[in-house]
C-alpha cells in the first residue's frame, strides 16, 4: 500500500547516522503533504507575503558567484512566477531590472518556522519522523525556491548531516568527499558562520589557477521530486536548479562531533573578525557574507569560544559517565536538544555558534561496512564521476517510482537558517549581480600577499583543528 515504506524509521535512522557517502532515498515520502508544496500552492498560502530573492548571472565565469556579488530583491511568489514565466506583469515589478534570460533568482535558506510563523499547522506537512527523528517537522527545516540556473557556490557545512527533499523541479548536485578538501581550495572569505567555501567555480573551473582540482572526485546526482538526498557530514556540494522552477526542503541532523565543531567555529570567527576588521574599510572587500548581520567584537567572540569549550567538556563528561548506555542513537538524541544551528538567529547566545571539524584524514567506509547498507531501488548510491566523463554523457539509474537519477551528471541545503540576511537591496540595473570581489579576480596579478592569503592559511581546517586540540589540552591541564 501507499503507506508501506521500504525502511522503518529505525532502519532509516541507522542508515542516515552511519552512511558516510551520499545516497538517495526513494519511495519514503509519498504520503507527505509537503509534496504538494509547489510554488503556486505556497503563493496561495503566503497570500502576498514578500520574501527575499538573491539574483545572479546565468553567464558562466571562472570565479564563483558568491552571495556578496549578487543582487537582492523583496518579492512575492506570484511576482516570482510571473517573472520566471515571462509574463508582461513582471516588467513593472521588483524583477523588472533583471532579464530572465540573463539572470536567475533564488529564495534560499528560508527558515520555515519564520516564513509560516502565523501558520504553525503547516509544519506537520514535513514528517522527518519517517527517517527516525520523531518530533522533527517543518519547524526544523528550511525552504529553497529557485529559477533555472539558481545555484549555491561549492561549500561544505561545518556540522551535522543533511537530508534534502525535492518537491518541485529537479536539482543537480555535485558532491565531493571530505578527503578532497585540499583540491577544492577552501576559504573563509566571504565569511559565513559554519560554511567553508571553495575558491573553485565547479561549473567552470579555472584549472590554471587551481590545478589540484583535477585530483578531486565528483559524485553527481540529479534529484527529482519525491526523492530525498542524504548529504553526509563534511561533504562538499555545489547545487544547481535545472528546471524553470524548483522547490526543496531540507533539515540538518545533529551529530556528536558537532560539539568539537563549535570550538573550531569560534576560533575561526575570532581570527577572521579580528584580522578583517583591522583592514582599511575603504578597501571595499566584501568579506562578510550577507547572511551575517555584522562583524562581532573580540569580546563577544571570546565568549563564543569559552561557551563552546565548556559545552564540549560537559558533553565529554556526560559520555564518560554514561558510556555503558551510549549508542549511536542515544548519542544523537543527546545532541538533538542542543542549540546548534547553521546560522545564528539575532539575539542567540554564544552557545549557538558552530563550525567545522574537518578531519585531515577522513575515514572512508570499508567494503564490508558498505555491504551492510541495503542499497537497491529504494536507496541508491551517488557514484563517483571521472573528470573525463562529460555531464552530457551521464549514466541514468531509474528508481522504482519512475524517476531518473543521473548518477554521473553535474545545491546546498544544509543549513538551518535562523538568521535574517542583511539586505543588500539593489534595484539599479547597472550594479551588484555582476560584481566580483577584487581579491577573487582571475585577471588580477598578485604581486604581494593579501590579508585573505594569510587568512586562508591561518584558518585552514587542519590548522584550526590543531589549535582546537591544543586549547582543549590546556583546559584539561
PDB file of C-alpha atoms in Angstrom, residues 30 87 89 99 147 163 178 208-209 221 224 234 257 269 310 316 321 337 343 359 366 371 390-391 414 417 444 450 463:
ATOM      1  CA  UNK A  30       4.731   9.506  -0.883  1.00  0.00           C
ATOM      2  CA  UNK A  87       4.522  37.376 -18.128  1.00  0.00           C
ATOM      3  CA  UNK A  89       3.112  41.951 -15.497  1.00  0.00           C
ATOM      4  CA  UNK A  99      16.189  39.940 -17.717  1.00  0.00           C
ATOM      5  CA  UNK A 147      14.555  29.528 -11.073  1.00  0.00           C
ATOM      6  CA  UNK A 163      18.506  15.447   4.437  1.00  0.00           C
ATOM      7  CA  UNK A 178      35.919  15.359   2.759  1.00  0.00           C
ATOM      8  CA  UNK A 208      45.406  27.230 -14.348  1.00  0.00           C
ATOM      9  CA  UNK A 209      44.765  28.902 -11.014  1.00  0.00           C
ATOM     10  CA  UNK A 221      23.203  13.205  -8.990  1.00  0.00           C
ATOM     11  CA  UNK A 224      13.789  14.569  -8.748  1.00  0.00           C
ATOM     12  CA  UNK A 234      31.603  17.414   5.640  1.00  0.00           C
ATOM     13  CA  UNK A 257      31.091  15.597  16.569  1.00  0.00           C
ATOM     14  CA  UNK A 269      35.227  33.597  13.843  1.00  0.00           C
ATOM     15  CA  UNK A 310      32.557  24.406  28.195  1.00  0.00           C
ATOM     16  CA  UNK A 316      32.686  14.572  27.286  1.00  0.00           C
ATOM     17  CA  UNK A 321      29.584   8.711  32.869  1.00  0.00           C
ATOM     18  CA  UNK A 337      18.223  19.107  22.097  1.00  0.00           C
ATOM     19  CA  UNK A 343      23.024  30.201  11.156  1.00  0.00           C
ATOM     20  CA  UNK A 359      39.473  15.769   9.636  1.00  0.00           C
ATOM     21  CA  UNK A 366      35.184  -0.169   4.364  1.00  0.00           C
ATOM     22  CA  UNK A 371      27.754  -4.372   2.245  1.00  0.00           C
ATOM     23  CA  UNK A 390      31.086  14.712 -19.532  1.00  0.00           C
ATOM     24  CA  UNK A 391      27.864  15.724 -17.851  1.00  0.00           C
ATOM     25  CA  UNK A 414      22.495  22.065   4.636  1.00  0.00           C
ATOM     26  CA  UNK A 417      18.630  29.342   8.508  1.00  0.00           C
ATOM     27  CA  UNK A 444      44.472  40.283 -11.194  1.00  0.00           C
ATOM     28  CA  UNK A 450      46.988  39.834   0.822  1.00  0.00           C
ATOM     29  CA  UNK A 463      45.221  24.312  11.292  1.00  0.00           C
TER      30      UNK A 463
END
